[in-house]
PDB file of C-alpha atoms in Angstrom:
ATOM      1  CA  MET A   1     -22.704 -42.129  27.650  1.00 44.00           C
ATOM      2  CA  LYS A   2     -20.360 -40.526  25.104  1.00 40.00           C
ATOM      3  CA  LYS A   3     -18.832 -38.329  27.821  1.00 43.00           C
ATOM      4  CA  ILE A   4     -18.297 -41.366  30.036  1.00 41.00           C
ATOM      5  CA  ILE A   5     -16.507 -43.231  27.232  1.00 38.00           C
ATOM      6  CA  LEU A   6     -14.311 -40.234  26.419  1.00 36.00           C
ATOM      7  CA  SER A   7     -13.475 -39.766  30.083  1.00 41.00           C
ATOM      8  CA  ALA A   8     -12.569 -43.439  30.386  1.00 38.00           C
ATOM      9  CA  LEU A   9     -10.328 -43.262  27.312  1.00 36.00           C
ATOM     10  CA  ALA A  10      -8.651 -40.121  28.626  1.00 39.00           C
ATOM     11  CA  PHE A  11      -7.968 -41.890  31.914  1.00 36.00           C
ATOM     12  CA  VAL A  12      -6.490 -44.920  30.133  1.00 36.00           C
ATOM     13  CA  PHE A  13      -4.178 -42.780  27.992  1.00 38.00           C
ATOM     14  CA  ALA A  14      -3.137 -40.660  30.970  1.00 38.00           C
ATOM     15  CA  THR A  15      -2.371 -43.772  33.016  1.00 38.00           C
ATOM     16  CA  ALA A  16      -0.353 -45.290  30.165  1.00 40.00           C
ATOM     17  CA  ALA A  17       1.628 -42.093  29.755  1.00 40.00           C
ATOM     18  CA  PHE A  18       2.372 -42.011  33.462  1.00 43.00           C
ATOM     19  CA  ALA A  19       3.322 -45.693  33.556  1.00 51.00           C
ATOM     20  CA  GLN A  20       5.836 -45.233  30.763  1.00 66.00           C
ATOM     21  CA  GLU A  21       7.230 -41.872  31.779  1.00 88.00           C
ATOM     22  CA  LYS A  22      10.187 -40.920  29.602  1.00 93.00           C
ATOM     23  CA  ILE A  23      12.812 -38.890  31.441  1.00 97.00           C
ATOM     24  CA  LYS A  24      15.043 -37.049  28.992  1.00 97.00           C
ATOM     25  CA  GLU A  25      17.636 -35.566  31.341  1.00 98.00           C
ATOM     26  CA  GLY A  26      18.966 -36.499  34.738  1.00 98.00           C
ATOM     27  CA  THR A  27      21.258 -38.689  36.815  1.00 99.00           C
ATOM     28  CA  ILE A  28      21.165 -42.362  37.805  1.00 98.00           C
ATOM     29  CA  ILE A  29      23.246 -43.927  40.550  1.00 98.00           C
ATOM     30  CA  TYR A  30      23.980 -47.655  40.691  1.00 98.00           C
ATOM     31  CA  THR A  31      25.843 -49.778  43.216  1.00 97.00           C
ATOM     32  CA  VAL A  32      28.234 -52.313  41.720  1.00 96.00           C
ATOM     33  CA  GLU A  33      29.341 -55.677  43.131  1.00 95.00           C
ATOM     34  CA  TYR A  34      31.992 -57.942  41.615  1.00 92.00           C
ATOM     35  CA  GLN A  35      32.543 -61.662  41.187  1.00 88.00           C
ATOM     36  CA  LEU A  36      36.247 -61.782  40.463  1.00 87.00           C
ATOM     37  CA  PRO A  37      38.344 -64.576  38.974  1.00 84.00           C
ATOM     38  CA  ASP A  38      41.101 -65.771  41.306  1.00 86.00           C
ATOM     39  CA  ALA A  39      43.769 -63.748  39.498  1.00 86.00           C
ATOM     40  CA  MET A  40      41.873 -60.506  40.200  1.00 86.00           C
ATOM     41  CA  LYS A  41      40.883 -61.124  43.829  1.00 88.00           C
ATOM     42  CA  PRO A  42      44.024 -59.497  45.304  1.00 88.00           C
ATOM     43  CA  TYR A  43      42.948 -56.266  43.589  1.00 85.00           C
ATOM     44  CA  ALA A  44      39.336 -56.271  44.819  1.00 87.00           C
ATOM     45  CA  SER A  45      39.772 -53.047  46.788  1.00 86.00           C
ATOM     46  CA  PHE A  46      40.733 -51.183  43.615  1.00 87.00           C
ATOM     47  CA  PHE A  47      37.353 -51.687  41.934  1.00 90.00           C
ATOM     48  CA  PRO A  48      34.701 -48.931  42.133  1.00 93.00           C
ATOM     49  CA  ARG A  49      31.596 -49.698  44.172  1.00 95.00           C
ATOM     50  CA  GLU A  50      29.315 -47.152  42.561  1.00 97.00           C
ATOM     51  CA  ALA A  51      28.537 -45.878  39.093  1.00 98.00           C
ATOM     52  CA  THR A  52      26.958 -42.531  38.273  1.00 98.00           C
ATOM     53  CA  VAL A  53      25.266 -42.044  34.913  1.00 98.00           C
ATOM     54  CA  TYR A  54      24.426 -38.623  33.496  1.00 99.00           C
ATOM     55  CA  PHE A  55      22.047 -38.542  30.550  1.00 98.00           C
ATOM     56  CA  LYS A  56      20.413 -36.043  28.241  1.00 98.00           C
ATOM     57  CA  GLY A  57      18.540 -36.824  25.046  1.00 97.00           C
ATOM     58  CA  ASP A  58      20.444 -39.609  23.276  1.00 96.00           C
ATOM     59  CA  SER A  59      23.676 -39.013  25.202  1.00 98.00           C
ATOM     60  CA  ALA A  60      24.851 -40.720  28.380  1.00 98.00           C
ATOM     61  CA  LYS A  61      28.022 -40.675  30.439  1.00 98.00           C
ATOM     62  CA  SER A  62      28.783 -43.341  33.029  1.00 98.00           C
ATOM     63  CA  VAL A  63      31.437 -42.511  35.617  1.00 98.00           C
ATOM     64  CA  GLN A  64      33.132 -44.940  37.998  1.00 97.00           C
ATOM     65  CA  VAL A  65      35.671 -43.741  40.541  1.00 96.00           C
ATOM     66  CA  SER A  66      38.073 -46.155  42.230  1.00 93.00           C
ATOM     67  CA  THR A  67      40.983 -45.661  44.599  1.00 89.00           C
ATOM     68  CA  ARG A  68      43.369 -45.451  41.650  1.00 89.00           C
ATOM     69  CA  SER A  69      41.471 -44.097  38.677  1.00 93.00           C
ATOM     70  CA  THR A  70      38.348 -42.549  37.218  1.00 96.00           C
ATOM     71  CA  THR A  71      36.806 -44.220  34.191  1.00 96.00           C
ATOM     72  CA  SER A  72      34.092 -42.541  32.121  1.00 98.00           C
ATOM     73  CA  VAL A  73      32.248 -43.842  29.079  1.00 98.00           C
ATOM     74  CA  ILE A  74      30.387 -41.375  26.859  1.00 98.00           C
ATOM     75  CA  THR A  75      27.808 -42.752  24.444  1.00 97.00           C
ATOM     76  CA  ASP A  76      25.317 -41.419  21.933  1.00 96.00           C
ATOM     77  CA  ILE A  77      22.973 -44.170  20.792  1.00 89.00           C
ATOM     78  CA  ASN A  78      21.725 -42.507  17.602  1.00 88.00           C
ATOM     79  CA  ALA A  79      25.185 -41.396  16.489  1.00 91.00           C
ATOM     80  CA  SER A  80      26.790 -44.781  17.305  1.00 93.00           C
ATOM     81  CA  PHE A  81      29.314 -42.798  19.338  1.00 96.00           C
ATOM     82  CA  MET A  82      31.344 -44.293  22.166  1.00 97.00           C
ATOM     83  CA  ARG A  83      34.391 -42.881  23.922  1.00 98.00           C
ATOM     84  CA  LEU A  84      36.195 -44.126  27.027  1.00 97.00           C
ATOM     85  CA  LEU A  85      38.106 -41.664  29.204  1.00 98.00           C
ATOM     86  CA  LEU A  86      40.628 -42.818  31.785  1.00 96.00           C
ATOM     87  CA  GLU A  87      42.264 -40.671  34.427  1.00 96.00           C
ATOM     88  CA  ALA A  88      44.916 -42.557  36.381  1.00 90.00           C
ATOM     89  CA  GLY A  89      47.435 -40.488  38.300  1.00 88.00           C
ATOM     90  CA  VAL A  90      48.908 -37.946  35.906  1.00 90.00           C
ATOM     91  CA  LYS A  91      47.648 -39.842  32.864  1.00 92.00           C
ATOM     92  CA  LYS A  92      44.553 -38.486  31.155  1.00 96.00           C
ATOM     93  CA  VAL A  93      43.718 -40.439  28.016  1.00 97.00           C
ATOM     94  CA  TYR A  94      40.758 -41.419  25.892  1.00 97.00           C
ATOM     95  CA  VAL A  95      39.880 -43.965  23.236  1.00 97.00           C
ATOM     96  CA  SER A  96      37.181 -43.503  20.607  1.00 97.00           C
ATOM     97  CA  PHE A  97      35.464 -46.657  19.376  1.00 95.00           C
ATOM     98  CA  THR A  98      34.182 -46.971  15.820  1.00 94.00           C
ATOM     99  CA  PRO A  99      30.740 -48.553  15.279  1.00 94.00           C
ATOM    100  CA  ALA A 100      32.506 -51.719  14.084  1.00 94.00           C
ATOM    101  CA  GLN A 101      34.635 -51.850  17.235  1.00 92.00           C
ATOM    102  CA  GLN A 102      31.553 -51.342  19.385  1.00 91.00           C
ATOM    103  CA  GLU A 103      29.801 -54.221  17.632  1.00 90.00           C
ATOM    104  CA  GLU A 104      32.880 -56.404  18.038  1.00 90.00           C
ATOM    105  CA  GLY A 105      32.967 -55.600  21.743  1.00 86.00           C
ATOM    106  CA  LEU A 106      29.312 -56.518  22.212  1.00 84.00           C
ATOM    107  CA  MET A 107      29.800 -59.759  20.282  1.00 84.00           C
ATOM    108  CA  ALA A 108      32.560 -60.746  22.719  1.00 84.00           C
ATOM    109  CA  LEU A 109      30.196 -60.425  25.689  1.00 86.00           C
ATOM    110  CA  PRO A 110      28.013 -63.341  26.834  1.00 86.00           C
ATOM    111  CA  GLU A 111      24.383 -63.398  25.723  1.00 89.00           C
ATOM    112  CA  TYR A 112      21.552 -63.712  28.213  1.00 93.00           C
ATOM    113  CA  ALA A 113      18.069 -65.167  28.008  1.00 95.00           C
ATOM    114  CA  TYR A 114      15.392 -63.510  30.144  1.00 97.00           C
ATOM    115  CA  THR A 115      12.308 -65.271  31.480  1.00 98.00           C
ATOM    116  CA  ALA A 116       9.675 -63.201  33.239  1.00 98.00           C
ATOM    117  CA  GLY A 117       8.416 -64.367  36.596  1.00 98.00           C
ATOM    118  CA  THR A 118       5.420 -63.241  38.625  1.00 98.00           C
ATOM    119  CA  GLU A 119       7.137 -61.734  41.663  1.00 98.00           C
ATOM    120  CA  THR A 120       7.103 -57.953  41.976  1.00 98.00           C
ATOM    121  CA  LYS A 121       8.602 -55.498  44.433  1.00 98.00           C
ATOM    122  CA  THR A 122       9.417 -51.822  44.701  1.00 97.00           C
ATOM    123  CA  ILE A 123      13.002 -50.786  44.002  1.00 97.00           C
ATOM    124  CA  GLY A 124      13.992 -47.153  44.332  1.00 94.00           C
ATOM    125  CA  GLY A 125      10.343 -46.128  44.247  1.00 94.00           C
ATOM    126  CA  TYR A 126       9.528 -48.063  41.056  1.00 97.00           C
ATOM    127  CA  LYS A 127       7.459 -51.221  40.701  1.00 98.00           C
ATOM    128  CA  ALA A 128       9.705 -53.952  39.330  1.00 98.00           C
ATOM    129  CA  LEU A 129       9.076 -57.402  37.843  1.00 98.00           C
ATOM    130  CA  LYS A 130      11.477 -60.255  38.532  1.00 98.00           C
ATOM    131  CA  TYR A 131      13.166 -62.106  35.662  1.00 98.00           C
ATOM    132  CA  ASP A 132      15.404 -65.139  35.483  1.00 98.00           C
ATOM    133  CA  GLN A 133      18.573 -64.020  33.697  1.00 97.00           C
ATOM    134  CA  LYS A 134      20.435 -66.990  32.189  1.00 95.00           C
ATOM    135  CA  ASN A 135      23.911 -66.854  30.677  1.00 92.00           C
ATOM    136  CA  LYS A 136      23.489 -68.755  27.394  1.00 92.00           C
ATOM    137  CA  LYS A 137      27.125 -69.865  27.366  1.00 87.00           C
ATOM    138  CA  THR A 138      27.562 -71.088  30.941  1.00 89.00           C
ATOM    139  CA  GLY A 139      23.955 -71.861  31.822  1.00 93.00           C
ATOM    140  CA  VAL A 140      24.351 -69.918  35.069  1.00 91.00           C
ATOM    141  CA  SER A 141      21.197 -68.091  36.166  1.00 94.00           C
ATOM    142  CA  SER A 142      20.797 -64.989  38.287  1.00 94.00           C
ATOM    143  CA  GLU A 143      17.885 -62.729  39.109  1.00 96.00           C
ATOM    144  CA  ALA A 144      17.154 -59.485  37.324  1.00 98.00           C
ATOM    145  CA  TRP A 145      14.522 -56.830  37.957  1.00 98.00           C
ATOM    146  CA  PHE A 146      12.978 -54.470  35.415  1.00 98.00           C
ATOM    147  CA  THR A 147      10.481 -51.630  35.628  1.00 98.00           C
ATOM    148  CA  LYS A 148       8.271 -50.110  32.970  1.00 97.00           C
ATOM    149  CA  ASP A 149       7.261 -47.207  35.189  1.00 97.00           C
ATOM    150  CA  VAL A 150       9.994 -45.068  33.673  1.00 97.00           C
ATOM    151  CA  SER A 151      12.407 -45.118  30.743  1.00 96.00           C
ATOM    152  CA  VAL A 152      15.703 -43.378  30.033  1.00 97.00           C
ATOM    153  CA  VAL A 153      18.288 -43.594  27.272  1.00 97.00           C
ATOM    154  CA  GLN A 154      20.610 -46.600  27.444  1.00 95.00           C
ATOM    155  CA  ASN A 155      24.134 -46.179  28.783  1.00 96.00           C
ATOM    156  CA  SER A 156      27.339 -48.216  28.680  1.00 93.00           C
ATOM    157  CA  LEU A 157      26.177 -50.371  31.604  1.00 93.00           C
ATOM    158  CA  THR A 158      22.817 -51.264  30.056  1.00 93.00           C
ATOM    159  CA  ALA A 159      23.687 -51.251  26.337  1.00 88.00           C
ATOM    160  CA  GLN A 160      23.597 -55.045  25.968  1.00 84.00           C
ATOM    161  CA  ILE A 161      20.123 -55.379  27.517  1.00 90.00           C
ATOM    162  CA  ASP A 162      16.923 -55.509  25.471  1.00 88.00           C
ATOM    163  CA  GLU A 163      15.108 -52.183  25.978  1.00 89.00           C
ATOM    164  CA  SER A 164      11.711 -53.852  25.564  1.00 94.00           C
ATOM    165  CA  LEU A 165      12.119 -55.428  29.017  1.00 97.00           C
ATOM    166  CA  GLY A 166      12.039 -51.978  30.594  1.00 97.00           C
ATOM    167  CA  LEU A 167      14.563 -50.097  32.679  1.00 97.00           C
ATOM    168  CA  PRO A 168      16.920 -52.591  34.376  1.00 98.00           C
ATOM    169  CA  LEU A 169      17.073 -52.066  38.136  1.00 98.00           C
ATOM    170  CA  VAL A 170      19.052 -55.171  39.063  1.00 98.00           C
ATOM    171  CA  PHE A 171      21.062 -57.238  36.592  1.00 96.00           C
ATOM    172  CA  THR A 172      24.267 -59.194  36.094  1.00 93.00           C
ATOM    173  CA  ALA A 173      26.793 -58.558  33.347  1.00 89.00           C
ATOM    174  CA  ALA A 174      29.628 -60.983  32.605  1.00 81.00           C
ATOM    175  CA  GLN A 175      32.670 -59.457  30.954  1.00 77.00           C
ATOM    176  CA  ALA A 176      34.980 -61.005  28.368  1.00 66.00           C
ATOM    177  CA  ASN A 177      37.861 -61.037  30.886  1.00 72.00           C
ATOM    178  CA  GLY A 178      36.078 -63.396  33.283  1.00 75.00           C
ATOM    179  CA  LEU A 179      34.854 -60.656  35.613  1.00 83.00           C
ATOM    180  CA  THR A 180      31.148 -60.555  36.462  1.00 88.00           C
ATOM    181  CA  ILE A 181      29.386 -57.514  37.884  1.00 92.00           C
ATOM    182  CA  LYS A 182      26.045 -57.175  39.618  1.00 95.00           C
ATOM    183  CA  VAL A 183      24.484 -53.769  39.072  1.00 97.00           C
ATOM    184  CA  THR A 184      21.756 -52.482  41.397  1.00 97.00           C
ATOM    185  CA  PHE A 185      19.732 -49.322  40.878  1.00 98.00           C
ATOM    186  CA  LYS A 186      20.014 -46.854  43.753  1.00 97.00           C
ATOM    187  CA  GLU A 187      18.276 -43.673  42.623  1.00 97.00           C
ATOM    188  CA  LEU A 188      17.149 -41.618  39.642  1.00 98.00           C
ATOM    189  CA  LYS A 189      16.979 -37.841  39.690  1.00 97.00           C
ATOM    190  CA  ALA A 190      15.412 -35.928  36.826  1.00 97.00           C
ATOM    191  CA  GLY A 191      16.942 -32.536  36.155  1.00 98.00           C
ATOM    192  CA  PRO A 192      19.622 -30.645  34.243  1.00 98.00           C
ATOM    193  CA  VAL A 193      23.129 -32.038  33.954  1.00 98.00           C
ATOM    194  CA  ALA A 194      26.142 -29.736  33.890  1.00 98.00           C
ATOM    195  CA  ALA A 195      27.163 -28.095  30.626  1.00 96.00           C
ATOM    196  CA  GLY A 196      30.029 -29.942  28.961  1.00 97.00           C
ATOM    197  CA  THR A 197      29.200 -33.259  30.632  1.00 98.00           C
ATOM    198  CA  PHE A 198      29.371 -35.149  27.339  1.00 98.00           C
ATOM    199  CA  SER A 199      32.449 -33.418  25.929  1.00 98.00           C
ATOM    200  CA  THR A 200      36.078 -34.510  26.282  1.00 98.00           C
ATOM    201  CA  PRO A 201      38.352 -32.184  28.301  1.00 97.00           C
ATOM    202  CA  LYS A 202      41.176 -30.664  26.268  1.00 96.00           C
ATOM    203  CA  ASP A 203      43.876 -32.053  28.553  1.00 96.00           C
ATOM    204  CA  PHE A 204      42.973 -35.650  27.642  1.00 98.00           C
ATOM    205  CA  GLN A 205      45.139 -37.327  24.987  1.00 97.00           C
ATOM    206  CA  SER A 206      43.795 -39.667  22.312  1.00 97.00           C
ATOM    207  CA  ILE A 207      45.420 -43.112  22.293  1.00 96.00           C
ATOM    208  CA  ALA A 208      44.902 -46.475  20.584  1.00 93.00           C
ATOM    209  CA  ILE A 209      42.947 -49.310  22.174  1.00 89.00           C
ATOM    210  CA  GLN A 210      46.136 -51.359  22.520  1.00 87.00           C
ATOM    211  CA  ASP A 211      47.766 -48.570  24.528  1.00 87.00           C
ATOM    212  CA  LEU A 212      44.725 -48.290  26.783  1.00 84.00           C
ATOM    213  CA  THR A 213      44.907 -52.013  27.496  1.00 76.00           C
ATOM    214  CA  LYS A 214      48.542 -51.657  28.531  1.00 74.00           C
ATOM    215  CA  ILE A 215      47.711 -48.828  30.918  1.00 74.00           C
ATOM    216  CA  MET A 216      44.793 -50.667  32.499  1.00 68.00           C
ATOM    217  CA  THR A 217      46.736 -53.909  32.926  1.00 63.00           C
ATOM    218  CA  GLY A 218      49.948 -52.240  34.014  1.00 62.00           C
ATOM    219  CA  GLY A 219      51.728 -53.471  30.913  1.00 57.00           C
TER     220      GLY A 219
END
């Protein structure tokens, strides 16, 4: 009887460990769709349709490539580090955000309430649970899907989402500028990322946030 109990416990712990597999290094690819305010609609073709996230330990780097620029955001959750790199034509610049600036940025974003449903489906090979995702400010609801089969460090795309819900596979994120994006998980590959992925190339110049805004808006 004792052996049976121990075997059962071992099975339970092994199953739990498998169900909450923590991947410490790898690459995630998301597709990105946009709901643009009228003023931005003429520029729809300029927006990137995919985001690639490299992660290792507490560090993550999200990269989005459009027809006109490449934007990367490097984060380190434990160090409260965040840096945005922009390459547009001959311009190669970056902005470092202090913890206070990061907090201010998050505060400017809409808050969401999540209500779990009962519907499940497989997304990218992972079992996902459907949630109702409601914008607390506008009252607008959309669907979101989370999995607890696997977990990875948060990145700039998922930073405002409660980790306890699991890994977000489909979700909506409204931005302070009126733009709303729908992010959909495409694939996750565990494995080494290239050396230097989370460092800033020497040919990038540090600028102030105000200057970055001017570049991005054409001001």
